[in-house]
Coordinates of C-alpha atoms (C1' of nucleotides) in Angstrom, one line a residue:
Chain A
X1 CA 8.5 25.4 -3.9
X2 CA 8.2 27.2 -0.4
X3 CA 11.7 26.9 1.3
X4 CA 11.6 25.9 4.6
X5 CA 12.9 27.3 7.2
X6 CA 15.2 23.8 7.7
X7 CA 19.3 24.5 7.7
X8 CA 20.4 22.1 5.2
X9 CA 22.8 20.5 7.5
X10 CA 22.1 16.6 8.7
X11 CA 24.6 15.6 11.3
X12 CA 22.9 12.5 12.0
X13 CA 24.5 8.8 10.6
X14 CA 26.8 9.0 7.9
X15 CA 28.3 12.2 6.9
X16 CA 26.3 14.2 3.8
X17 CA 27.9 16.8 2.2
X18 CA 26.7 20.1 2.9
X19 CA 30.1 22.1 1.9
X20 CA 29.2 20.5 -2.0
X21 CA 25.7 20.3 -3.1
X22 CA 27.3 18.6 -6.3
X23 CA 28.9 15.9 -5.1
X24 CA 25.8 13.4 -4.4
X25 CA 27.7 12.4 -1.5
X26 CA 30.6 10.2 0.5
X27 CA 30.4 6.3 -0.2
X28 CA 27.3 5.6 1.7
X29 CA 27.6 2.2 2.7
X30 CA 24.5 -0.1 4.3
X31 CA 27.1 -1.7 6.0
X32 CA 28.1 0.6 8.6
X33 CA 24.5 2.8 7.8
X34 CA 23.7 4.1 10.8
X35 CA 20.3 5.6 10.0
X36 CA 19.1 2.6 7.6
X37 CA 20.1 -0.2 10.7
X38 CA 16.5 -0.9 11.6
X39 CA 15.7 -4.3 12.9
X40 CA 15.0 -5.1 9.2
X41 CA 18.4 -5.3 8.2
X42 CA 20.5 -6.2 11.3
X43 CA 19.4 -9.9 10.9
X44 CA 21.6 -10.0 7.0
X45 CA 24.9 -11.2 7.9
X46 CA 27.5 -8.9 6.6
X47 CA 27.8 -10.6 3.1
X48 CA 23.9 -10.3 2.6
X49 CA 23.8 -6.5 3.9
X50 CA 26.9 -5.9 1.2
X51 CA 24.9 -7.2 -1.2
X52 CA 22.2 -5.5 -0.8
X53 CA 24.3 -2.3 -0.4
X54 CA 26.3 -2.8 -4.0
X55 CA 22.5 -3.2 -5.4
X56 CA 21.1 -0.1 -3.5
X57 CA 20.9 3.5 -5.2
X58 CA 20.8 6.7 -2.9
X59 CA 19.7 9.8 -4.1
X60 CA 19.1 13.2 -2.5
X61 CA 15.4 14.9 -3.1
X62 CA 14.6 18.2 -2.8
X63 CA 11.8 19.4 -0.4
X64 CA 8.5 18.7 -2.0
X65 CA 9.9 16.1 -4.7
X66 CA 7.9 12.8 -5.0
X67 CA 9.8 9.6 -4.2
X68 CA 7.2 7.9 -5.6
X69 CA 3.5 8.2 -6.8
X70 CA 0.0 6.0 -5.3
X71 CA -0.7 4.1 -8.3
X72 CA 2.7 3.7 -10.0
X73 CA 4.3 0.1 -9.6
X74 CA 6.4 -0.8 -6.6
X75 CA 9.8 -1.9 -7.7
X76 CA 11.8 -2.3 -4.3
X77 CA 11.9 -0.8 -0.7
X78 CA 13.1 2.8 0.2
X79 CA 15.1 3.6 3.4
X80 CA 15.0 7.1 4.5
X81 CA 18.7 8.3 5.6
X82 CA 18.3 11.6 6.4
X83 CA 15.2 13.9 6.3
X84 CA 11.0 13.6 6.6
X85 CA 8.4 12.1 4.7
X86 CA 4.8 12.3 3.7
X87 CA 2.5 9.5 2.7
X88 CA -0.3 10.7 1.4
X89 CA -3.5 8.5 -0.3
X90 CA -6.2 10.1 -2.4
X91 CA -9.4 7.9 -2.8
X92 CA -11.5 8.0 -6.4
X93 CA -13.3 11.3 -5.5
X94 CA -10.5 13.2 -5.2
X95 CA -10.4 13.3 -1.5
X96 CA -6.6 13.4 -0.1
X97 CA -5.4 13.2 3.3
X98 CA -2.1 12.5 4.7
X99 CA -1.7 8.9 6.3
X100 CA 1.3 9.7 8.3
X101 CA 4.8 11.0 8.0
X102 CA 7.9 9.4 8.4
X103 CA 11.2 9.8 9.8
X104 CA 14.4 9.1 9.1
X105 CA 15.7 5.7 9.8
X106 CA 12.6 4.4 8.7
X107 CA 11.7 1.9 5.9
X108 CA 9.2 3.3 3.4
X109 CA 7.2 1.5 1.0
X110 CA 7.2 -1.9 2.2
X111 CA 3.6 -2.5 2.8
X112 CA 3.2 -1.8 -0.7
X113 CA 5.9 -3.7 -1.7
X114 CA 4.7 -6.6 0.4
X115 CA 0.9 -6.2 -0.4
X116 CA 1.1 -6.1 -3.9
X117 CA 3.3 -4.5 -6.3
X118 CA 1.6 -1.2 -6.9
X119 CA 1.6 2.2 -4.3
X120 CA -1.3 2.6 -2.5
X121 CA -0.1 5.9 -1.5
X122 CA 1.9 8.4 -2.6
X123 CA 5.2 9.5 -0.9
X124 CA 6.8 13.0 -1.0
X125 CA 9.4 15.1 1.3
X126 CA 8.5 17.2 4.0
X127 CA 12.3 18.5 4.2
X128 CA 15.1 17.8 2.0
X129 CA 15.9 14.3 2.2
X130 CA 18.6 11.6 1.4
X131 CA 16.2 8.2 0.4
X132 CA 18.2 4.9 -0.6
X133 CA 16.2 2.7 -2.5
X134 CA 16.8 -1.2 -3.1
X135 CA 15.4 -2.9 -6.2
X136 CA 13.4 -5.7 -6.1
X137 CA 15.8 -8.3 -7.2
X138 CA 18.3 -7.2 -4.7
X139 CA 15.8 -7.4 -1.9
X140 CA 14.5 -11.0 -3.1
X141 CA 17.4 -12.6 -3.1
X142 CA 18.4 -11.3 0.7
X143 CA 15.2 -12.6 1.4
X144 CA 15.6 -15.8 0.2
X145 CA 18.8 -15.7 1.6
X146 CA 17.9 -14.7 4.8
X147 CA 14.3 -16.1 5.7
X148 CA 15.0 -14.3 9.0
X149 CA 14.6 -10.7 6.8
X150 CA 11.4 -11.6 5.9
X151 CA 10.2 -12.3 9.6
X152 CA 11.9 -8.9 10.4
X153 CA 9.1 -7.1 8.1
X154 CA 6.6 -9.2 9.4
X155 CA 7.5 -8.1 13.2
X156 CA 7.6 -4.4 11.7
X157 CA 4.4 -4.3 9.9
X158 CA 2.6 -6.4 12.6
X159 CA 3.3 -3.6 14.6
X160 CA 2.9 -0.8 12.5
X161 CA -0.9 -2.7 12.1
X162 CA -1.3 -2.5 15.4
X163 CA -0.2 1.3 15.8
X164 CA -3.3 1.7 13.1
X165 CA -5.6 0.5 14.6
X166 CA -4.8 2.7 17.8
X167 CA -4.7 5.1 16.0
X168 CA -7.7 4.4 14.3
X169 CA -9.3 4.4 17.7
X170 CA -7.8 7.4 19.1
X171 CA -9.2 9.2 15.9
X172 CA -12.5 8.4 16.8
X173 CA -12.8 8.7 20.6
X174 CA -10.8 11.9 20.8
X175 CA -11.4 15.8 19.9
X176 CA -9.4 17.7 17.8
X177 CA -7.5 19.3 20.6
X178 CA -6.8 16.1 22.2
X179 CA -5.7 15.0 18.7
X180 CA -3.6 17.7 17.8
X181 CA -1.5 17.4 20.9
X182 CA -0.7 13.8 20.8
X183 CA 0.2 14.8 17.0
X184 CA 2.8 17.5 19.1
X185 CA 4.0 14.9 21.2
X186 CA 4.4 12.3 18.1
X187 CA 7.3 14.9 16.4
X188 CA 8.8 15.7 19.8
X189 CA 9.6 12.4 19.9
X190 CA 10.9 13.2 16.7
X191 CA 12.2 16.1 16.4
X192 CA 12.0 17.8 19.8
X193 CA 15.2 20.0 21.0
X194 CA 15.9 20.8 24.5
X195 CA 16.3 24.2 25.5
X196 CA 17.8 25.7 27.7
X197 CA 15.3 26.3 30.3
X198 CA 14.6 22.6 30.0
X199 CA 11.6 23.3 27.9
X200 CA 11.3 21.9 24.3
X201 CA 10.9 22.6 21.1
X202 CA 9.6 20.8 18.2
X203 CA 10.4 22.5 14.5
X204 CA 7.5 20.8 12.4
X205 CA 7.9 19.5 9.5
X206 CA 5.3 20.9 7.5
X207 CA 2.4 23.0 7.4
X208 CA -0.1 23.4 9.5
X209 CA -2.5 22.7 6.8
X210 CA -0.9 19.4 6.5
X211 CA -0.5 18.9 10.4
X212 CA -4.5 19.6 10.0
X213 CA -4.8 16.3 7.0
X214 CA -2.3 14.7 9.3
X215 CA -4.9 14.3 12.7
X216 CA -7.9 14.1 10.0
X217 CA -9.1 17.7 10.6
X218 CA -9.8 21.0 8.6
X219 CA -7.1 23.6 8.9
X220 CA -9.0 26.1 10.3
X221 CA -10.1 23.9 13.1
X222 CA -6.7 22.8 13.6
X223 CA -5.7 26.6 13.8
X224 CA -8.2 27.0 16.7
X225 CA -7.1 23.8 19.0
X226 CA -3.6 25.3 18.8
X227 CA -4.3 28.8 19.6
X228 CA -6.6 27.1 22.3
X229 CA -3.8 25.6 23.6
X230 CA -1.6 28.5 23.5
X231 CA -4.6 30.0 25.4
X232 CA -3.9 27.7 28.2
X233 CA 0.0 28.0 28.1
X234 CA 0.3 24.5 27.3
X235 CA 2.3 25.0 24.3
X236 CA 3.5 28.5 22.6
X237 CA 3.9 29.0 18.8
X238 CA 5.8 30.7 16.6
X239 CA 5.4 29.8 12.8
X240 CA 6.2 26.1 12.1
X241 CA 7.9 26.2 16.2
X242 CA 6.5 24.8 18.7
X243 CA 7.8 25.3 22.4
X244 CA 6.6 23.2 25.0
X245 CA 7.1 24.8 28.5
X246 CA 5.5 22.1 30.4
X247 CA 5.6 18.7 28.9
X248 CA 3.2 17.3 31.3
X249 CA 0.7 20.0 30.7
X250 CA 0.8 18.7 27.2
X251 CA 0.7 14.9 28.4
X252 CA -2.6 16.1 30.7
X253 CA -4.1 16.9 27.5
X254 CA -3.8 13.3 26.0
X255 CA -5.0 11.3 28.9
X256 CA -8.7 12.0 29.0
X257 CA -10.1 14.0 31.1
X258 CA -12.4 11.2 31.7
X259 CA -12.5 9.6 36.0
Chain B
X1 CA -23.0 -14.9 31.1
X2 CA -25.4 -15.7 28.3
X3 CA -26.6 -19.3 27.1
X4 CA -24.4 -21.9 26.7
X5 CA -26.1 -24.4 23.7
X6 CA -22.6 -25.8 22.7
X7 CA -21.0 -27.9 24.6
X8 CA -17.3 -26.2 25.3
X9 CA -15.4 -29.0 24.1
X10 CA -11.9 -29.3 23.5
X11 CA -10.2 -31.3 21.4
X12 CA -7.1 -32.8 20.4
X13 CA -6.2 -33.0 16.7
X14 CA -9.2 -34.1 14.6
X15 CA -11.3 -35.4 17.3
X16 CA -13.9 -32.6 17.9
X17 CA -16.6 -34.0 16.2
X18 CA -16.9 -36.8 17.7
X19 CA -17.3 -34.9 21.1
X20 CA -20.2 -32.8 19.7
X21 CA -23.3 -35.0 19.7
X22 CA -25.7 -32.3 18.2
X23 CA -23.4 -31.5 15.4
X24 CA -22.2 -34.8 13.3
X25 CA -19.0 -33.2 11.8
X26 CA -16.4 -35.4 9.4
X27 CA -13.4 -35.7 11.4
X28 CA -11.6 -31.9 10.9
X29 CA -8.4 -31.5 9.1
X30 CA -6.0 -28.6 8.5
X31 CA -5.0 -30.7 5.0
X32 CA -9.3 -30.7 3.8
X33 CA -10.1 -27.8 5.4
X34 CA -11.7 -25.7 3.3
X35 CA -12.5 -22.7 5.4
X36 CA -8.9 -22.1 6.8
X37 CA -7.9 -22.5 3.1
X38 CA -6.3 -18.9 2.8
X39 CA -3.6 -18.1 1.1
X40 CA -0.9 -18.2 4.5
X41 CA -1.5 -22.3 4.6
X42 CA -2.1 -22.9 0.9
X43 CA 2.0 -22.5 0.9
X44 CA 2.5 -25.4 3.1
X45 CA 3.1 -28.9 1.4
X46 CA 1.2 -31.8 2.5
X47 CA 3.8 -32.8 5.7
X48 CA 3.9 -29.7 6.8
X49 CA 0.4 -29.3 6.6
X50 CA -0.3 -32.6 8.3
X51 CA 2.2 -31.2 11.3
X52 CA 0.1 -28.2 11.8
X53 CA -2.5 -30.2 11.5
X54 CA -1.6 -32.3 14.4
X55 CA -1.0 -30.3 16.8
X56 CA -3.8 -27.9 16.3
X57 CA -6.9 -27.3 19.1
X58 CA -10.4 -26.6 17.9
X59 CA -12.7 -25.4 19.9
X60 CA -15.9 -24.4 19.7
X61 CA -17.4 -21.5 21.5
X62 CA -20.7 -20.0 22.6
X63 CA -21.4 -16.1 21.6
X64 CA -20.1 -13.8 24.0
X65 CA -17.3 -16.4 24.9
X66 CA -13.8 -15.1 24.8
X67 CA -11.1 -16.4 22.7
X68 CA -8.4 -14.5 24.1
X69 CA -8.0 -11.0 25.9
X70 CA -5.8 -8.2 26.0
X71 CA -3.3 -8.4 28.1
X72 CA -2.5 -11.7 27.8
X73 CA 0.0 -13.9 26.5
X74 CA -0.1 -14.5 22.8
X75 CA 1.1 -18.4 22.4
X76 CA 0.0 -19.0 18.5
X77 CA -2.6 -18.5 15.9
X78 CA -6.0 -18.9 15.8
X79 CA -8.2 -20.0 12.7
X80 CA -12.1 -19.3 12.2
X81 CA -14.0 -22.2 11.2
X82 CA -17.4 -21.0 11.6
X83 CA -18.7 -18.2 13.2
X84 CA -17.9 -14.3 13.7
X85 CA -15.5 -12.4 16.0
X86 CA -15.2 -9.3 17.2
X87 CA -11.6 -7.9 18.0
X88 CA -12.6 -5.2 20.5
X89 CA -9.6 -2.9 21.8
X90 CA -9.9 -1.0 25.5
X91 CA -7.1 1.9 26.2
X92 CA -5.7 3.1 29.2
X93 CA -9.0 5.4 30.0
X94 CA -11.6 2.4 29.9
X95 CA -12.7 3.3 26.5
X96 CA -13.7 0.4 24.6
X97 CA -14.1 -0.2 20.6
X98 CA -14.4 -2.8 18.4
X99 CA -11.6 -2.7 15.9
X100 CA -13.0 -5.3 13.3
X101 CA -15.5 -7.9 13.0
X102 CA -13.6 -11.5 11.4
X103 CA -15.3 -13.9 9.8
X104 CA -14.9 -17.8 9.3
X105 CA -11.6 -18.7 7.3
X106 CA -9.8 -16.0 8.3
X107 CA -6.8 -16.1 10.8
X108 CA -7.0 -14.1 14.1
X109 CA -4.4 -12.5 16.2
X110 CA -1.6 -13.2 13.6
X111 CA -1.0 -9.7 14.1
X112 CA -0.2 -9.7 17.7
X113 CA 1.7 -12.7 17.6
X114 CA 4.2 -11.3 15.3
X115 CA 4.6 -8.2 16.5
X116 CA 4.9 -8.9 20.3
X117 CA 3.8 -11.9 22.2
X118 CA 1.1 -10.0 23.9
X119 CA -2.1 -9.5 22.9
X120 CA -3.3 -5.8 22.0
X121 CA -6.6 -6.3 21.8
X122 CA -9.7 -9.0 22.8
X123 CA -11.6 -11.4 20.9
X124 CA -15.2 -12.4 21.4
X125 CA -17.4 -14.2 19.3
X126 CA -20.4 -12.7 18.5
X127 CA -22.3 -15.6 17.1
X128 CA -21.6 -19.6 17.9
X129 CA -17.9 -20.4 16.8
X130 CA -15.7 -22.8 16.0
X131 CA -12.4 -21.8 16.2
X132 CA -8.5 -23.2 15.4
X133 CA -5.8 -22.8 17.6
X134 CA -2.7 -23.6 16.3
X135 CA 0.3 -23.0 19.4
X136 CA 3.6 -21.3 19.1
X137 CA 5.9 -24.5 18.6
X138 CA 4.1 -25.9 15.9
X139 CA 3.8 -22.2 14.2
X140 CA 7.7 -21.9 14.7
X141 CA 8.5 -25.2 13.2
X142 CA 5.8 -24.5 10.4
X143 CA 7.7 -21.2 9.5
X144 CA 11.5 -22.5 9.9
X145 CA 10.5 -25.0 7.7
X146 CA 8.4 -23.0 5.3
X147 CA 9.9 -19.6 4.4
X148 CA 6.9 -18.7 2.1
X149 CA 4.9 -19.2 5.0
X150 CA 6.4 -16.3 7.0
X151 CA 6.2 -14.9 3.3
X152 CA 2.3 -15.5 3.3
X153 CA 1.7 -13.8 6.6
X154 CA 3.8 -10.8 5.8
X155 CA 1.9 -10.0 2.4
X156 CA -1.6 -10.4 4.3
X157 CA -0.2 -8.6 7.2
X158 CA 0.9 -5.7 4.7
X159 CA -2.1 -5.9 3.0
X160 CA -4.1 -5.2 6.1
X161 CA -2.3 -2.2 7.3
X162 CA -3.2 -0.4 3.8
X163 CA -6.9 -1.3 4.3
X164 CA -6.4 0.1 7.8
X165 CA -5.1 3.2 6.3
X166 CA -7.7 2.9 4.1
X167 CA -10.2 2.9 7.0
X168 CA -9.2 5.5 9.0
X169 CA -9.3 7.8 5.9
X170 CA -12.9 7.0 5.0
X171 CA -13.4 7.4 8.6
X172 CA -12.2 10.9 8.5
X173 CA -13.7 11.9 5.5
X174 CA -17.3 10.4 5.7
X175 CA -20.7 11.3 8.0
X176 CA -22.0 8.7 9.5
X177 CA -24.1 7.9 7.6
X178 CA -21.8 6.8 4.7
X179 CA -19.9 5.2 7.3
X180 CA -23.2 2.5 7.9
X181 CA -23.7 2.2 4.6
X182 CA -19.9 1.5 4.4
X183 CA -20.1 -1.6 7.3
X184 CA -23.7 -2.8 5.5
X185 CA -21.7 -3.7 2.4
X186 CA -19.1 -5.1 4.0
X187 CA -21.2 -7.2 6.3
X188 CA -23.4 -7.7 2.8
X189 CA -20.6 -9.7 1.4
X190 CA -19.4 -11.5 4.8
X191 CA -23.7 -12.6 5.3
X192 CA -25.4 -11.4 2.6
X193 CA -28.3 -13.7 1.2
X194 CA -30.1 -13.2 -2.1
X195 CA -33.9 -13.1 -1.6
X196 CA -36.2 -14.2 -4.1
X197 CA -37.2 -11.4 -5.7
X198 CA -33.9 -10.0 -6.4
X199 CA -32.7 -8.3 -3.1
X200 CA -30.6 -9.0 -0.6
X201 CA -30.7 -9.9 3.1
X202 CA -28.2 -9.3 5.7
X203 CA -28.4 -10.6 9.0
X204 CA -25.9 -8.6 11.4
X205 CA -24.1 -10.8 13.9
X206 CA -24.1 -8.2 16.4
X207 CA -26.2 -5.6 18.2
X208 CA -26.7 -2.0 16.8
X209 CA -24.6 -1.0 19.6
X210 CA -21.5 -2.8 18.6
X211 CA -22.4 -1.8 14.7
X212 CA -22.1 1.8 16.1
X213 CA -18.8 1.0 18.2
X214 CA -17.7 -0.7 14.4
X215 CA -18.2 2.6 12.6
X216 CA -17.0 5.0 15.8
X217 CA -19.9 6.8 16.4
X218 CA -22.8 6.7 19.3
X219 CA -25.8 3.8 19.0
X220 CA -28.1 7.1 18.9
X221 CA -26.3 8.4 16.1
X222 CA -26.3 5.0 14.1
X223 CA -29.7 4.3 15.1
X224 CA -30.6 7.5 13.5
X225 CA -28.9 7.2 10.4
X226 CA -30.3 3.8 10.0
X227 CA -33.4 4.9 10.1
X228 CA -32.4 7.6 7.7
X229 CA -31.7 5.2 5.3
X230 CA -34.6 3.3 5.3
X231 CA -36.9 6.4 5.3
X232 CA -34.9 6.9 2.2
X233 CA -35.8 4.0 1.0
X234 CA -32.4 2.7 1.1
X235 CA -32.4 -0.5 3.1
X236 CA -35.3 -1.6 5.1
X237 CA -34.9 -2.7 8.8
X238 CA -36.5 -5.7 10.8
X239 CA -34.2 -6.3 14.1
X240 CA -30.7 -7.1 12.8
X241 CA -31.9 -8.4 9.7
X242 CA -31.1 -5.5 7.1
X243 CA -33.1 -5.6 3.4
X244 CA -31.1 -3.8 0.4
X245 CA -33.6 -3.9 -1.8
X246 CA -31.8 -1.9 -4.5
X247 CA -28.2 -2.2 -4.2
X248 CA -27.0 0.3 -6.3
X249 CA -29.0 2.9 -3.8
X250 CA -26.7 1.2 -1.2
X251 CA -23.9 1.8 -3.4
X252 CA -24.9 5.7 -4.2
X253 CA -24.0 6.5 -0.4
X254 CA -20.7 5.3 -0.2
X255 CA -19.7 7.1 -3.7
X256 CA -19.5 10.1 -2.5
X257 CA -21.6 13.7 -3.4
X258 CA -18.9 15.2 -4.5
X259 CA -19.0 16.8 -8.1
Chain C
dC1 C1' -44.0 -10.7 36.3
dG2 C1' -39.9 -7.8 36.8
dC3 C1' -35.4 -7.0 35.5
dA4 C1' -31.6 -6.3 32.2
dT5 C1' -30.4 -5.0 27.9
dG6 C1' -30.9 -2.9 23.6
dT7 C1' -33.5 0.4 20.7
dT8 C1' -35.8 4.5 19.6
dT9 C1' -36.9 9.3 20.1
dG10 C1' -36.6 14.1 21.5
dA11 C1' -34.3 18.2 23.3
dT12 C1' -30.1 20.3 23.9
dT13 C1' -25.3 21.2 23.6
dA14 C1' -20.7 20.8 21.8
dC15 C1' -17.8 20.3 18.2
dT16 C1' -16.4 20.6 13.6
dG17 C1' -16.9 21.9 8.8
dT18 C1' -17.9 25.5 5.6
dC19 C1' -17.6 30.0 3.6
dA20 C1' -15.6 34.3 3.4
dA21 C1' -12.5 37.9 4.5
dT22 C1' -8.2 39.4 6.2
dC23 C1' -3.5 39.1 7.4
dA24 C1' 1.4 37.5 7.1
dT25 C1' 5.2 35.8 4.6
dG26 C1' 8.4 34.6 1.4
dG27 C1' 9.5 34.3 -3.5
dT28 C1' 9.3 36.4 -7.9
dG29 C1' 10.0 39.5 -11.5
dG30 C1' 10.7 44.0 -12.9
Chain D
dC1 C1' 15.4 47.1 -4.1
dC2 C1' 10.6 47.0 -4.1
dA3 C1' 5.9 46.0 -5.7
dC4 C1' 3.3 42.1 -6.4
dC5 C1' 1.6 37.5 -6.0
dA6 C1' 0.8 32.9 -4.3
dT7 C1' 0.4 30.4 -0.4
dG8 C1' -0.5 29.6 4.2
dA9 C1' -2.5 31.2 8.6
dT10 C1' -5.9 33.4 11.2
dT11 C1' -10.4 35.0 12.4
dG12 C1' -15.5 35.5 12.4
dA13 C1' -20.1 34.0 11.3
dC14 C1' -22.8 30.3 10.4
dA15 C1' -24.6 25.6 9.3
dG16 C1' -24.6 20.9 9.9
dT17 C1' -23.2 16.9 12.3
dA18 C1' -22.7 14.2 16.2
dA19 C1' -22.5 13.7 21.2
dT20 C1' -25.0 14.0 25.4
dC21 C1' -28.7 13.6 28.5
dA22 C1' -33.1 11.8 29.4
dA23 C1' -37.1 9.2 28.8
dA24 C1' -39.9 5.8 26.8
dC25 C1' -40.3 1.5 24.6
dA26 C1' -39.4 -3.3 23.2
dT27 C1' -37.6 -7.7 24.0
dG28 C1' -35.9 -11.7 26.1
dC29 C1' -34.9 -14.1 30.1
dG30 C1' -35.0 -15.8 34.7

DNA sequence: CGCATGTTTGATTACTGTCAATCATGGTGG
DNA sequence: CCACCATGATTGACAGTAATCAAACATGCG
């Protein structure tokens, strides 16, 4: 496994031990879960949410472990606590790409869960990650429980349909370069540290090969649209780094150059 | 605009037919329909049913007619009766593309009601249509009442963001020309007719223009690769109407080369 | 008939993928 | 501690695909 250059130090939400790698962790508790308190859950009253937090099993994964596998059965939700993720789908010829990553705070799985009860796509860490996951039964009752839960999911994968097919569009009506920098401006959003200077910079999560699967383009060609862009001191690199000077240079390149 | 040979008639409840002199339709129902039969109303008892029912709005629309565009306020569901749709999306630069083409008994714009209450894209029917609109109140009441209806949308829902996903990686991965073959299947399913003499005809409800906008490439491109198949010996082309004479050469295009 | 729209074709250019070689880096085992 | 190896990153040359530009053609409609 490569080791990233990551600290392994999380300040965000609830407290994870860093001083002992043994000790899984402090009580993690959905109810006052920072990280996990999407929209999802915040419509469970407090008795629902601790049910659904006695039910719930967290458990830390090293970077590169699988939290779960395209194909295998689908036997509850996962909520990423600290940490990034990978889906990635491989089709019958063998072909993989990676569908998107995602951050923590973020439910995981649900589409599958909701679809049908198998994983359409495989999920993996980018970074050394703390995932809770909350079985089936647990998450059937709240919903009976709480119709309102249900809606919740429906809101968040309406939208999450709707940021596919953007991006489904953008794919197709942009270039590489274009393509790559909105990617850029995606983990800013994410993971994007202020400087000093007021510039920004943006540690990413993964490869570049992957950042290539990731805007559905070869790594070599993703290697060129970056240097091109360092070219034009839009952006400037420095292994997995990226510093962004100018934000709006890197915001000219998204908005086509089109009229 | 183009030719208007329906009458744009609305209708209140169960009435449209008898509005419609050139079409002598049985009184419409939500509770007989068979073409809105899906799976998100087949959860609905019979009252509930019957209250949908009675406060829905059919329409029926010429092609090219809009159903709704973006940009607007989305104030319920709509239902295919008859006909085909286009759900074209425009983005801030004036690029256009059509997202999906959506066939009779499916639901439209679920999507965008759920997630916002603003439509994110246009729809436009590309042939005649008859169309369902069933407004927010009644929705609202439908799915207080009905958990498993809120249930029903949210498994479809999920179940179209994985075929998106699906989507945009064949999009990334194929040539064009896989990516026709691709839509000619699908479209072969949606309006395909068995010939006589074993093959099967599929009449397009759209221009080669909007086909290419459907698999995000140029008409010249599509045009080209059409014709590539049918030099193949493929498909063979007469206007919109599309032969597959052998289906399984169809089929070979899509399964890819590889190995 | 003439216009508007859609389709086809050709020539050309731009972009991206492919193949291959090299370099850089970190991790491993001796 | 260092040589070695595996992986990822970079670069160049090249091929193949698709976009672009332009023109001709077909068709349907007013």
């Amino acid at each position: 496994m490569t080791e990233l250059p990551y600290p392994a130090v999380y300040s965000e939400g609830t407290l994870v031990a860093k001083l002992s790698p043994r000790v899984p962790r402090p009580p993690l508790s959905c109810v006052g879960c920072k990280t996990c308190a999407t929209v999802e859950w915040s419509v469970l009253d407090r008795a629902q949410l601790q049910i659904v937090n006695s039910a719930k099993i967290t458990r830390r994964y090293a970077a590169g472990e699988a939290v779960y596998d395209q194909g295998s059965p689908c036997l509850g939700l996962h909520c990423i606590e600290t940490g990034t993720l990978a889906i990635r789908q491989t089709d019958a010829e063998g072909n993989s790409k990676m569908l998107r990553a995602v951050a923590a705070g973020q439910t995981l799985g649900y589409a599958d869960y909701f679809a049908g009860k198998t994983y359409r796509a495989s999920a993996y860490c980018l970074t050394p990650a703390t995932v809770c996951h909350i079985p089936d039964e647990a998450l059937q009752q709240a919903i009976v429980a709480s119709p309102a839960l249900g809606l919740a999911f429906l809101s968040h994968c309406a939208e999450d349909l709707q940021s596919a097919d953007l991006m489904g569009m953008q794919q197709a009506l942009s270039p590489v370069r274009t393509r790559v920098a909105r990617m850029l401006l995606r983990f800013k959003d994410l993971h994007g540290v202020s400087d000093d200077d007021g510039g920004i910079t943006v540690s990413l999560p993964m490869t570049w090969q992957e950042a290539a699967e990731l805007v559905g383009a070869r790594a070599e060609t993703v290697s060129r649209a970056v240097h091109a862009l360092e070219q034009d001191d839009v952006i400037r690199i420095q292994g997995r780094k990226v510093f962004i000077q100018d934000l709006d240079l890197l915001l000219d390149e998204v908005e086509q150059t089109g009229v």
